[in-house]
Amino acid sequence: MGQENNRLRNIEVLRGVAALWVIAVHARSVAWIGIREQLQHYQHIDILDQALGFLTIPLSWGEFGVPLFFVISGYVIHLAQARVQSLHAGHRLNAPKFYARRAIKIYPALIVALGLTAFLGWLTLRHLGSRVQSNLALDWITAIGQLFGLQNLLVRPYGANGPLWTLALEMQFYLVYPYLLKSLAAWGWRRVFASSVLIALLCGYAQDVLEIKFFLAFYPAWLIGAWLAEQHTQRDSPVFSRRAMAALSLVGIVGGIWCHRKFDYGTVLFLSLPAICMIEMSRHWNPRSILARQVERLGAASYSIYLLHSPLIVCMCAIWFDLKTFDSPLPSVGLIIPCVAAGWLMYRLVESPSNEAGKRWLARFSAQRSAGVTQA
């Protein structure tokens, strides 16, 4: 049990890293001129700002945050089921209970975040006035579409919260999870994964034409995480050797670079390879340093941070900077701190209490139902 707890702590650290990565990517793109323009006007830019600009080059690969979150999600969701199945071979997932747990996790914080997104969007529009032609969709239909995971299928992004498209995909992943387990029991991992890759390629090309995002185009990244979770429940020895992890990471990075300009959906699949290597390398790592523990705390609050950071960045850039972009990356760094603070507050005040209350309610409901079945 201690090893399992350490493993989940390591996952929280990786979530914290991913959350910081995503915030930095979006803050960088909104408030900074970018590395290309900086290089064109380097004569007029301070040396320190040039150095900071070069240090942000890895952030230009903002796509890495998406497969990392997907792989972590598949790993964490399937880990509990894989543990139970390793002890009880005939165990079947209780689908209603699974959906209830996911709803408890997702909806309280999401509803609050949508309300805050509307408020931040109102502040942004109120400050900018007629200086911009706003395309922020803050109507009820768009908000309800977010609750059903329909962004980029039937509705536009809600306000400035475009990153919620990944949450819509997560909802779709959860929806088909019970059917994934049945498919695995019937066909095994190899056939399921090979089929998912083929379907992802077909969906990716189709979605480029239709300009939508559907979970099947990203499903292999989630499946890789689920597969790794099952491997970790079956063995204590490493799943990959160091050479294998180096090779997988190299293939993932090179493939991601190649797909970056040619086929965006392939980028997510390739970058999921270094993502699973990160989980594998951190498997037996016990985060003891002060910095690691703080990043671990951010990982616990990563969902709330993710929900709030984008509309907050846009609002701060509108009110503080009038949407001006700067030669220096420092203003972008300044945007990260309020996003982390706001996300942490929502985690402490909304997400964590609602999760605990939901778990207690679900436990009472399950106990009452069991008692009723026993009496009958």
mmCIF file of C-alpha atoms in Angstrom:
data_model
loop_
_atom_site.group_PDB
_atom_site.id
_atom_site.type_symbol
_atom_site.label_atom_id
_atom_site.label_comp_id
_atom_site.label_asym_id
_atom_site.label_seq_id
_atom_site.Cartn_x
_atom_site.Cartn_y
_atom_site.Cartn_z
ATOM 1 C CA MET A 1 0.000 0.000 0.000
ATOM 2 C CA GLY A 2 2.886 2.360 0.750
ATOM 3 C CA GLN A 3 4.303 1.880 -2.745
ATOM 4 C CA GLU A 4 0.879 2.577 -4.239
ATOM 5 C CA ASN A 5 0.557 5.790 -2.219
ATOM 6 C CA ASN A 6 4.001 6.923 -3.357
ATOM 7 C CA ARG A 7 3.018 6.150 -6.942
ATOM 8 C CA LEU A 8 -0.063 8.346 -6.674
ATOM 9 C CA ARG A 9 2.021 11.090 -5.066
ATOM 10 C CA ASN A 10 4.325 10.919 -8.078
ATOM 11 C CA ILE A 11 1.312 11.271 -10.357
ATOM 12 C CA GLU A 12 0.295 14.411 -8.454
ATOM 13 C CA VAL A 13 3.772 15.842 -9.029
ATOM 14 C CA LEU A 14 3.448 15.150 -12.754
ATOM 15 C CA ARG A 15 0.004 16.768 -12.740
ATOM 16 C CA GLY A 16 1.497 19.805 -11.049
ATOM 17 C CA VAL A 17 4.215 20.032 -13.702
ATOM 18 C CA ALA A 18 1.604 19.679 -16.449
ATOM 19 C CA ALA A 19 -0.583 22.386 -14.867
ATOM 20 C CA LEU A 20 2.323 24.839 -14.660
ATOM 21 C CA TRP A 21 3.273 23.966 -18.231
ATOM 22 C CA VAL A 22 -0.219 24.702 -19.571
ATOM 23 C CA ILE A 23 -0.521 28.017 -17.682
ATOM 24 C CA ALA A 24 2.911 29.125 -18.878
ATOM 25 C CA VAL A 25 2.070 28.199 -22.482
ATOM 26 C CA HIS A 26 -1.132 30.257 -22.505
ATOM 27 C CA ALA A 27 0.361 33.205 -20.606
ATOM 28 C CA ARG A 28 3.306 33.211 -23.007
ATOM 29 C CA SER A 29 1.081 33.237 -26.085
ATOM 30 C CA VAL A 30 -1.146 36.084 -24.835
ATOM 31 C CA ALA A 31 1.275 38.594 -23.299
ATOM 32 C CA TRP A 32 4.567 38.107 -25.177
ATOM 33 C CA ILE A 33 5.504 38.932 -28.771
ATOM 34 C CA GLY A 34 6.990 35.469 -29.282
ATOM 35 C CA ILE A 35 10.432 34.153 -30.103
ATOM 36 C CA ARG A 36 10.219 34.781 -33.859
ATOM 37 C CA GLU A 37 9.370 38.458 -33.541
ATOM 38 C CA GLN A 38 11.931 38.818 -30.784
ATOM 39 C CA LEU A 39 14.629 37.462 -33.089
ATOM 40 C CA GLN A 40 13.601 39.904 -35.806
ATOM 41 C CA HIS A 41 13.936 42.889 -33.434
ATOM 42 C CA TYR A 42 16.693 41.606 -31.180
ATOM 43 C CA GLN A 43 18.710 44.858 -31.540
ATOM 44 C CA HIS A 44 16.091 46.704 -29.479
ATOM 45 C CA ILE A 45 15.565 44.019 -26.840
ATOM 46 C CA ASP A 46 17.454 43.672 -23.579
ATOM 47 C CA ILE A 47 19.914 40.769 -23.331
ATOM 48 C CA LEU A 48 18.149 39.375 -20.253
ATOM 49 C CA ASP A 49 14.825 39.360 -22.086
ATOM 50 C CA GLN A 50 16.466 37.619 -25.028
ATOM 51 C CA ALA A 51 17.847 34.948 -22.702
ATOM 52 C CA LEU A 52 14.448 34.472 -21.044
ATOM 53 C CA GLY A 53 12.866 34.232 -24.477
ATOM 54 C CA PHE A 54 15.174 31.394 -25.479
ATOM 55 C CA LEU A 55 14.417 29.588 -22.215
ATOM 56 C CA THR A 56 10.723 29.586 -23.125
ATOM 57 C CA ILE A 57 11.287 27.796 -26.447
ATOM 58 C CA PRO A 58 10.173 24.407 -25.017
ATOM 59 C CA LEU A 59 6.833 26.055 -24.210
ATOM 60 C CA SER A 60 6.219 26.507 -27.915
ATOM 61 C CA TRP A 61 5.399 22.783 -27.744
ATOM 62 C CA GLY A 62 2.304 23.477 -25.750
ATOM 63 C CA GLU A 63 0.730 20.320 -27.160
ATOM 64 C CA PHE A 64 2.753 18.202 -24.724
ATOM 65 C CA GLY A 65 0.476 19.200 -21.853
ATOM 66 C CA VAL A 66 -2.514 17.587 -23.599
ATOM 67 C CA PRO A 67 -1.123 14.036 -24.054
ATOM 68 C CA LEU A 68 0.466 14.180 -20.594
ATOM 69 C CA PHE A 69 -2.905 14.916 -19.005
ATOM 70 C CA PHE A 70 -4.611 12.249 -21.151
ATOM 71 C CA VAL A 71 -2.034 9.588 -20.284
ATOM 72 C CA ILE A 72 -2.227 10.463 -16.578
ATOM 73 C CA SER A 73 -6.038 10.332 -16.741
ATOM 74 C CA GLY A 74 -6.043 6.880 -18.342
ATOM 75 C CA TYR A 75 -3.499 5.696 -15.800
ATOM 76 C CA VAL A 76 -5.357 6.938 -12.726
ATOM 77 C CA ILE A 77 -8.855 5.931 -13.888
ATOM 78 C CA HIS A 78 -7.845 2.385 -14.810
ATOM 79 C CA LEU A 79 -5.449 1.832 -11.887
ATOM 80 C CA ALA A 80 -8.211 1.232 -9.325
ATOM 81 C CA GLN A 81 -10.063 -1.170 -11.617
ATOM 82 C CA ALA A 82 -6.842 -3.017 -12.501
ATOM 83 C CA ARG A 83 -6.007 -3.439 -8.800
ATOM 84 C CA VAL A 84 -9.391 -4.989 -8.041
ATOM 85 C CA GLN A 85 -9.231 -7.260 -11.081
ATOM 86 C CA SER A 86 -5.773 -8.471 -10.056
ATOM 87 C CA LEU A 87 -7.291 -9.648 -6.749
ATOM 88 C CA HIS A 88 -10.692 -10.786 -8.048
ATOM 89 C CA ALA A 89 -10.528 -12.014 -11.616
ATOM 90 C CA GLY A 90 -14.280 -12.025 -12.111
ATOM 91 C CA HIS A 91 -14.860 -8.499 -10.807
ATOM 92 C CA ARG A 92 -17.032 -6.269 -12.974
ATOM 93 C CA LEU A 93 -17.154 -2.498 -12.951
ATOM 94 C CA ASN A 94 -20.208 -0.942 -11.314
ATOM 95 C CA ALA A 95 -20.940 1.504 -14.135
ATOM 96 C CA PRO A 96 -23.525 3.693 -12.311
ATOM 97 C CA LYS A 97 -21.164 4.071 -9.352
ATOM 98 C CA PHE A 98 -18.275 4.902 -11.697
ATOM 99 C CA TYR A 99 -20.312 7.582 -13.477
ATOM 100 C CA ALA A 100 -21.470 9.004 -10.122
ATOM 101 C CA ARG A 101 -17.877 9.319 -8.916
ATOM 102 C CA ARG A 102 -16.831 11.052 -12.117
ATOM 103 C CA ALA A 103 -19.792 13.447 -11.891
ATOM 104 C CA ILE A 104 -18.892 14.289 -8.277
ATOM 105 C CA LYS A 105 -15.351 15.032 -9.373
ATOM 106 C CA ILE A 106 -16.232 17.074 -12.452
ATOM 107 C CA TYR A 107 -19.405 19.067 -11.982
ATOM 108 C CA PRO A 108 -19.230 21.137 -8.761
ATOM 109 C CA ALA A 109 -15.963 22.812 -9.751
ATOM 110 C CA LEU A 110 -17.021 23.060 -13.411
ATOM 111 C CA ILE A 111 -20.291 24.836 -12.589
ATOM 112 C CA VAL A 112 -18.481 27.360 -10.388
ATOM 113 C CA ALA A 113 -15.799 27.805 -13.064
ATOM 114 C CA LEU A 114 -18.417 28.522 -15.732
ATOM 115 C CA GLY A 115 -19.948 31.184 -13.482
ATOM 116 C CA LEU A 116 -16.531 32.756 -12.916
ATOM 117 C CA THR A 117 -15.803 32.539 -16.644
ATOM 118 C CA ALA A 118 -18.971 34.538 -17.320
ATOM 119 C CA PHE A 119 -17.997 37.119 -14.694
ATOM 120 C CA LEU A 120 -14.430 37.444 -16.002
ATOM 121 C CA GLY A 121 -15.759 37.692 -19.554
ATOM 122 C CA TRP A 122 -18.103 40.483 -18.471
ATOM 123 C CA LEU A 123 -15.199 42.350 -16.827
ATOM 124 C CA THR A 124 -13.099 41.918 -19.966
ATOM 125 C CA LEU A 125 -15.807 43.251 -22.286
ATOM 126 C CA ARG A 126 -16.678 46.074 -19.896
ATOM 127 C CA HIS A 127 -13.060 47.241 -19.856
ATOM 128 C CA LEU A 128 -12.410 46.929 -23.577
ATOM 129 C CA GLY A 129 -15.720 48.476 -24.594
ATOM 130 C CA SER A 130 -16.064 49.155 -28.307
ATOM 131 C CA ARG A 131 -12.323 48.880 -28.964
ATOM 132 C CA VAL A 132 -12.655 45.238 -29.977
ATOM 133 C CA GLN A 133 -15.240 43.190 -31.768
ATOM 134 C CA SER A 134 -15.861 40.480 -29.183
ATOM 135 C CA ASN A 135 -16.539 36.899 -30.175
ATOM 136 C CA LEU A 136 -16.875 35.642 -26.602
ATOM 137 C CA ALA A 137 -19.853 33.272 -26.404
ATOM 138 C CA LEU A 138 -21.409 33.683 -22.944
ATOM 139 C CA ASP A 139 -24.953 32.490 -23.628
ATOM 140 C CA TRP A 140 -26.819 29.751 -21.763
ATOM 141 C CA ILE A 141 -26.791 27.293 -24.660
ATOM 142 C CA THR A 142 -23.007 27.410 -24.865
ATOM 143 C CA ALA A 143 -22.713 26.974 -21.087
ATOM 144 C CA ILE A 144 -25.027 23.952 -21.104
ATOM 145 C CA GLY A 145 -23.010 22.510 -23.986
ATOM 146 C CA GLN A 146 -19.909 22.593 -21.754
ATOM 147 C CA LEU A 147 -21.759 20.622 -19.076
ATOM 148 C CA PHE A 148 -22.509 17.864 -21.584
ATOM 149 C CA GLY A 149 -18.985 17.809 -23.039
ATOM 150 C CA LEU A 150 -20.069 19.169 -26.429
ATOM 151 C CA GLN A 151 -17.426 21.852 -26.997
ATOM 152 C CA ASN A 152 -16.014 21.641 -30.517
ATOM 153 C CA LEU A 153 -18.781 19.210 -31.436
ATOM 154 C CA LEU A 154 -21.963 21.286 -31.231
ATOM 155 C CA VAL A 155 -21.027 24.466 -29.324
ATOM 156 C CA ARG A 156 -18.230 27.015 -29.329
ATOM 157 C CA PRO A 157 -15.874 27.598 -26.398
ATOM 158 C CA TYR A 158 -17.543 29.327 -23.462
ATOM 159 C CA GLY A 159 -16.128 32.819 -23.095
ATOM 160 C CA ALA A 160 -12.338 32.770 -23.015
ATOM 161 C CA ASN A 161 -12.284 29.195 -21.668
ATOM 162 C CA GLY A 162 -11.196 27.490 -24.862
ATOM 163 C CA PRO A 163 -9.064 24.859 -23.042
ATOM 164 C CA LEU A 164 -12.274 23.186 -21.847
ATOM 165 C CA TRP A 165 -12.194 21.214 -25.108
ATOM 166 C CA THR A 166 -9.897 18.720 -23.367
ATOM 167 C CA LEU A 167 -12.430 18.309 -20.539
ATOM 168 C CA ALA A 168 -15.090 17.521 -23.135
ATOM 169 C CA LEU A 169 -12.848 14.746 -24.443
ATOM 170 C CA GLU A 170 -12.295 13.472 -20.893
ATOM 171 C CA MET A 171 -16.062 13.215 -20.403
ATOM 172 C CA GLN A 172 -16.283 11.181 -23.590
ATOM 173 C CA PHE A 173 -13.418 8.932 -22.398
ATOM 174 C CA TYR A 174 -15.280 8.272 -19.145
ATOM 175 C CA LEU A 175 -18.541 7.613 -20.957
ATOM 176 C CA VAL A 176 -17.103 4.694 -22.951
ATOM 177 C CA TYR A 177 -14.866 3.274 -20.184
ATOM 178 C CA PRO A 178 -17.249 0.415 -19.212
ATOM 179 C CA TYR A 179 -17.397 -0.596 -22.874
ATOM 180 C CA LEU A 180 -13.595 -0.460 -23.074
ATOM 181 C CA LEU A 181 -13.400 -3.034 -20.268
ATOM 182 C CA LYS A 182 -15.768 -5.337 -22.171
ATOM 183 C CA SER A 183 -13.698 -4.914 -25.335
ATOM 184 C CA LEU A 184 -10.491 -5.728 -23.464
ATOM 185 C CA ALA A 185 -12.053 -8.872 -22.019
ATOM 186 C CA ALA A 186 -13.136 -9.984 -25.502
ATOM 187 C CA TRP A 187 -10.183 -8.917 -27.660
ATOM 188 C CA GLY A 188 -7.200 -8.095 -25.442
ATOM 189 C CA TRP A 189 -4.962 -5.035 -25.361
ATOM 190 C CA ARG A 190 -3.203 -5.506 -28.700
ATOM 191 C CA ARG A 191 -6.342 -5.659 -30.813
ATOM 192 C CA VAL A 192 -8.061 -2.870 -28.907
ATOM 193 C CA PHE A 193 -5.059 -0.564 -29.150
ATOM 194 C CA ALA A 194 -4.388 -1.337 -32.825
ATOM 195 C CA SER A 195 -8.049 -0.662 -33.619
ATOM 196 C CA SER A 196 -7.993 2.589 -31.640
ATOM 197 C CA VAL A 197 -4.930 3.840 -33.546
ATOM 198 C CA LEU A 198 -6.536 3.064 -36.911
ATOM 199 C CA ILE A 199 -9.794 4.764 -35.882
ATOM 200 C CA ALA A 200 -7.841 7.738 -34.484
ATOM 201 C CA LEU A 201 -6.070 8.261 -37.814
ATOM 202 C CA LEU A 202 -9.347 8.117 -39.747
ATOM 203 C CA CYS A 203 -11.086 10.439 -37.276
ATOM 204 C CA GLY A 204 -8.149 12.823 -37.301
ATOM 205 C CA TYR A 205 -8.297 13.290 -41.056
ATOM 206 C CA ALA A 206 -12.088 13.582 -41.008
ATOM 207 C CA GLN A 207 -12.055 16.117 -38.193
ATOM 208 C CA ASP A 208 -9.558 18.320 -40.021
ATOM 209 C CA VAL A 209 -12.233 18.722 -42.692
ATOM 210 C CA LEU A 210 -15.172 19.083 -40.282
ATOM 211 C CA GLU A 211 -13.211 21.276 -37.816
ATOM 212 C CA ILE A 212 -14.411 19.369 -34.757
ATOM 213 C CA LYS A 213 -12.666 17.426 -31.992
ATOM 214 C CA PHE A 214 -13.957 13.962 -31.086
ATOM 215 C CA PHE A 215 -12.481 11.675 -28.449
ATOM 216 C CA LEU A 216 -11.680 8.790 -30.826
ATOM 217 C CA ALA A 217 -8.931 10.850 -32.454
ATOM 218 C CA PHE A 218 -7.177 11.146 -29.076
ATOM 219 C CA TYR A 219 -8.179 7.851 -27.479
ATOM 220 C CA PRO A 220 -4.854 5.984 -27.999
ATOM 221 C CA ALA A 221 -3.097 8.422 -25.636
ATOM 222 C CA TRP A 222 -5.648 7.650 -22.902
ATOM 223 C CA LEU A 223 -5.383 3.918 -23.593
ATOM 224 C CA ILE A 224 -1.596 3.980 -23.229
ATOM 225 C CA GLY A 225 -1.976 5.334 -19.709
ATOM 226 C CA ALA A 226 -4.584 2.680 -18.870
ATOM 227 C CA TRP A 227 -2.345 -0.079 -20.229
ATOM 228 C CA LEU A 228 0.598 1.141 -18.107
ATOM 229 C CA ALA A 229 -1.608 1.119 -14.996
ATOM 230 C CA GLU A 230 -2.496 -2.517 -15.609
ATOM 231 C CA GLN A 231 1.160 -3.402 -16.107
ATOM 232 C CA HIS A 232 2.039 -1.745 -12.805
ATOM 233 C CA THR A 233 -0.524 -3.835 -10.942
ATOM 234 C CA GLN A 234 0.899 -7.060 -12.395
ATOM 235 C CA ARG A 235 4.623 -6.516 -11.819
ATOM 236 C CA ASP A 236 7.047 -4.707 -9.539
ATOM 237 C CA SER A 237 9.853 -4.832 -12.075
ATOM 238 C CA PRO A 238 10.169 -1.965 -14.598
ATOM 239 C CA VAL A 239 7.899 -2.185 -17.616
ATOM 240 C CA PHE A 240 10.563 -0.557 -19.831
ATOM 241 C CA SER A 241 14.337 -0.616 -19.620
ATOM 242 C CA ARG A 242 16.231 2.673 -19.653
ATOM 243 C CA ARG A 243 17.229 2.107 -23.263
ATOM 244 C CA ALA A 244 13.644 1.377 -24.222
ATOM 245 C CA MET A 245 12.435 4.562 -22.504
ATOM 246 C CA ALA A 246 15.124 6.593 -24.255
ATOM 247 C CA ALA A 247 14.108 5.093 -27.602
ATOM 248 C CA LEU A 248 10.394 5.631 -26.981
ATOM 249 C CA SER A 249 10.970 9.232 -25.922
ATOM 250 C CA LEU A 250 13.118 9.895 -29.000
ATOM 251 C CA VAL A 251 10.517 8.362 -31.318
ATOM 252 C CA GLY A 252 7.785 10.375 -29.596
ATOM 253 C CA ILE A 253 9.628 13.684 -29.854
ATOM 254 C CA VAL A 254 10.737 13.194 -33.471
ATOM 255 C CA GLY A 255 7.286 11.953 -34.478
ATOM 256 C CA GLY A 256 5.653 14.868 -32.638
ATOM 257 C CA ILE A 257 7.881 17.355 -34.464
ATOM 258 C CA TRP A 258 7.060 15.768 -37.805
ATOM 259 C CA CYS A 259 3.321 15.755 -37.115
ATOM 260 C CA HIS A 260 3.316 19.277 -35.689
ATOM 261 C CA ARG A 261 3.021 20.834 -39.151
ATOM 262 C CA LYS A 262 1.402 17.971 -41.030
ATOM 263 C CA PHE A 263 -1.070 16.135 -38.788
ATOM 264 C CA ASP A 264 -1.924 17.633 -35.381
ATOM 265 C CA TYR A 265 -3.748 14.571 -34.097
ATOM 266 C CA GLY A 266 -0.630 12.456 -34.624
ATOM 267 C CA THR A 267 1.281 14.874 -32.395
ATOM 268 C CA VAL A 268 -0.810 13.867 -29.384
ATOM 269 C CA LEU A 269 -0.261 10.167 -30.074
ATOM 270 C CA PHE A 270 3.507 10.490 -30.491
ATOM 271 C CA LEU A 271 3.979 12.767 -27.470
ATOM 272 C CA SER A 272 2.110 10.262 -25.308
ATOM 273 C CA LEU A 273 5.219 8.045 -25.583
ATOM 274 C CA PRO A 274 7.509 10.334 -23.549
ATOM 275 C CA ALA A 275 4.529 10.893 -21.226
ATOM 276 C CA ILE A 276 4.326 7.203 -20.268
ATOM 277 C CA CYS A 277 8.106 7.196 -19.839
ATOM 278 C CA MET A 278 7.754 10.024 -17.327
ATOM 279 C CA ILE A 279 5.237 7.960 -15.328
ATOM 280 C CA GLU A 280 7.470 4.874 -15.529
ATOM 281 C CA MET A 281 10.565 6.774 -14.388
ATOM 282 C CA SER A 282 8.693 8.286 -11.445
ATOM 283 C CA ARG A 283 7.172 4.966 -10.352
ATOM 284 C CA HIS A 284 9.397 4.378 -7.311
ATOM 285 C CA TRP A 285 10.386 7.987 -6.722
ATOM 286 C CA ASN A 286 9.415 9.390 -3.329
ATOM 287 C CA PRO A 287 9.074 13.197 -3.582
ATOM 288 C CA ARG A 288 10.702 14.522 -0.427
ATOM 289 C CA SER A 289 12.128 17.904 -1.382
ATOM 290 C CA ILE A 290 10.204 21.055 -0.482
ATOM 291 C CA LEU A 291 9.862 21.995 -4.153
ATOM 292 C CA ALA A 292 8.500 18.555 -5.104
ATOM 293 C CA ARG A 293 5.957 18.683 -2.297
ATOM 294 C CA GLN A 294 4.744 22.099 -3.421
ATOM 295 C CA VAL A 295 4.401 20.890 -7.002
ATOM 296 C CA GLU A 296 2.546 17.860 -5.638
ATOM 297 C CA ARG A 297 0.060 20.218 -3.976
ATOM 298 C CA LEU A 298 -0.397 22.015 -7.282
ATOM 299 C CA GLY A 299 -1.084 18.638 -8.841
ATOM 300 C CA ALA A 300 -3.909 18.047 -6.379
ATOM 301 C CA ALA A 301 -5.383 21.409 -7.422
ATOM 302 C CA SER A 302 -4.563 20.983 -11.130
ATOM 303 C CA TYR A 303 -8.210 20.503 -12.175
ATOM 304 C CA SER A 304 -9.321 23.779 -10.574
ATOM 305 C CA ILE A 305 -6.267 25.572 -11.970
ATOM 306 C CA TYR A 306 -7.046 24.221 -15.422
ATOM 307 C CA LEU A 307 -10.694 25.345 -15.209
ATOM 308 C CA LEU A 308 -9.888 28.952 -14.310
ATOM 309 C CA HIS A 309 -6.545 29.895 -15.823
ATOM 310 C CA SER A 310 -7.546 30.804 -19.389
ATOM 311 C CA PRO A 311 -10.372 33.332 -18.720
ATOM 312 C CA LEU A 312 -8.319 34.764 -15.858
ATOM 313 C CA ILE A 313 -5.285 35.296 -18.120
ATOM 314 C CA VAL A 314 -7.411 37.009 -20.780
ATOM 315 C CA CYS A 315 -9.133 39.216 -18.190
ATOM 316 C CA MET A 316 -5.843 40.245 -16.559
ATOM 317 C CA CYS A 317 -4.272 40.995 -19.932
ATOM 318 C CA ALA A 318 -7.274 43.121 -20.891
ATOM 319 C CA ILE A 319 -7.464 45.107 -17.634
ATOM 320 C CA TRP A 320 -3.766 45.392 -16.811
ATOM 321 C CA PHE A 321 -2.188 45.484 -20.272
ATOM 322 C CA ASP A 322 -5.050 46.440 -22.650
ATOM 323 C CA LEU A 323 -4.155 43.231 -24.523
ATOM 324 C CA LYS A 324 -0.704 44.638 -25.301
ATOM 325 C CA THR A 325 2.099 42.182 -26.030
ATOM 326 C CA PHE A 326 5.554 42.803 -24.571
ATOM 327 C CA ASP A 327 9.137 42.360 -25.702
ATOM 328 C CA SER A 328 9.911 40.723 -22.364
ATOM 329 C CA PRO A 329 8.491 37.374 -21.190
ATOM 330 C CA LEU A 330 8.393 38.702 -17.591
ATOM 331 C CA PRO A 331 4.759 39.965 -17.746
ATOM 332 C CA SER A 332 3.742 36.457 -18.808
ATOM 333 C CA VAL A 333 5.527 35.058 -15.762
ATOM 334 C CA GLY A 334 3.600 37.541 -13.613
ATOM 335 C CA LEU A 335 0.307 36.118 -14.916
ATOM 336 C CA ILE A 336 1.126 32.621 -13.671
ATOM 337 C CA ILE A 337 1.029 33.491 -9.954
ATOM 338 C CA PRO A 338 -2.597 34.781 -9.834
ATOM 339 C CA CYS A 339 -3.741 31.769 -11.880
ATOM 340 C CA VAL A 340 -2.141 29.329 -9.452
ATOM 341 C CA ALA A 341 -3.527 31.251 -6.459
ATOM 342 C CA ALA A 342 -7.072 31.409 -7.866
ATOM 343 C CA GLY A 343 -7.032 27.731 -8.792
ATOM 344 C CA TRP A 344 -5.744 26.763 -5.357
ATOM 345 C CA LEU A 345 -8.490 28.775 -3.672
ATOM 346 C CA MET A 346 -11.177 27.124 -5.780
ATOM 347 C CA TYR A 347 -9.699 23.725 -4.983
ATOM 348 C CA ARG A 348 -9.788 24.411 -1.251
ATOM 349 C CA LEU A 349 -13.196 26.120 -1.190
ATOM 350 C CA VAL A 350 -15.120 24.200 -3.861
ATOM 351 C CA GLU A 351 -13.481 21.136 -5.390
ATOM 352 C CA SER A 352 -12.093 19.423 -2.294
ATOM 353 C CA PRO A 353 -15.162 19.985 -0.029
ATOM 354 C CA SER A 354 -17.584 18.933 -2.771
ATOM 355 C CA ASN A 355 -15.545 15.797 -3.497
ATOM 356 C CA GLU A 356 -15.551 14.812 0.172
ATOM 357 C CA ALA A 357 -19.275 15.522 0.554
ATOM 358 C CA GLY A 358 -20.020 13.578 -2.627
ATOM 359 C CA LYS A 359 -18.008 10.566 -1.464
ATOM 360 C CA ARG A 360 -19.859 10.528 1.863
ATOM 361 C CA TRP A 361 -23.222 10.762 0.118
ATOM 362 C CA LEU A 362 -22.287 7.988 -2.297
ATOM 363 C CA ALA A 363 -21.104 5.763 0.586
ATOM 364 C CA ARG A 364 -24.383 6.315 2.481
ATOM 365 C CA PHE A 365 -26.443 5.677 -0.635
ATOM 366 C CA SER A 366 -24.546 2.438 -1.362
ATOM 367 C CA ALA A 367 -24.945 1.288 2.263
ATOM 368 C CA GLN A 368 -28.687 2.020 2.253
ATOM 369 C CA ARG A 369 -29.131 0.224 -1.046
ATOM 370 C CA SER A 370 -27.195 -2.802 0.209
ATOM 371 C CA ALA A 371 -29.286 -2.865 3.392
ATOM 372 C CA GLY A 372 -32.468 -2.714 1.336
ATOM 373 C CA VAL A 373 -31.332 -5.599 -0.886
ATOM 374 C CA THR A 374 -30.399 -7.663 2.203
ATOM 375 C CA GLN A 375 -33.789 -7.073 3.836
ATOM 376 C CA ALA A 376 -35.599 -7.965 0.632
#
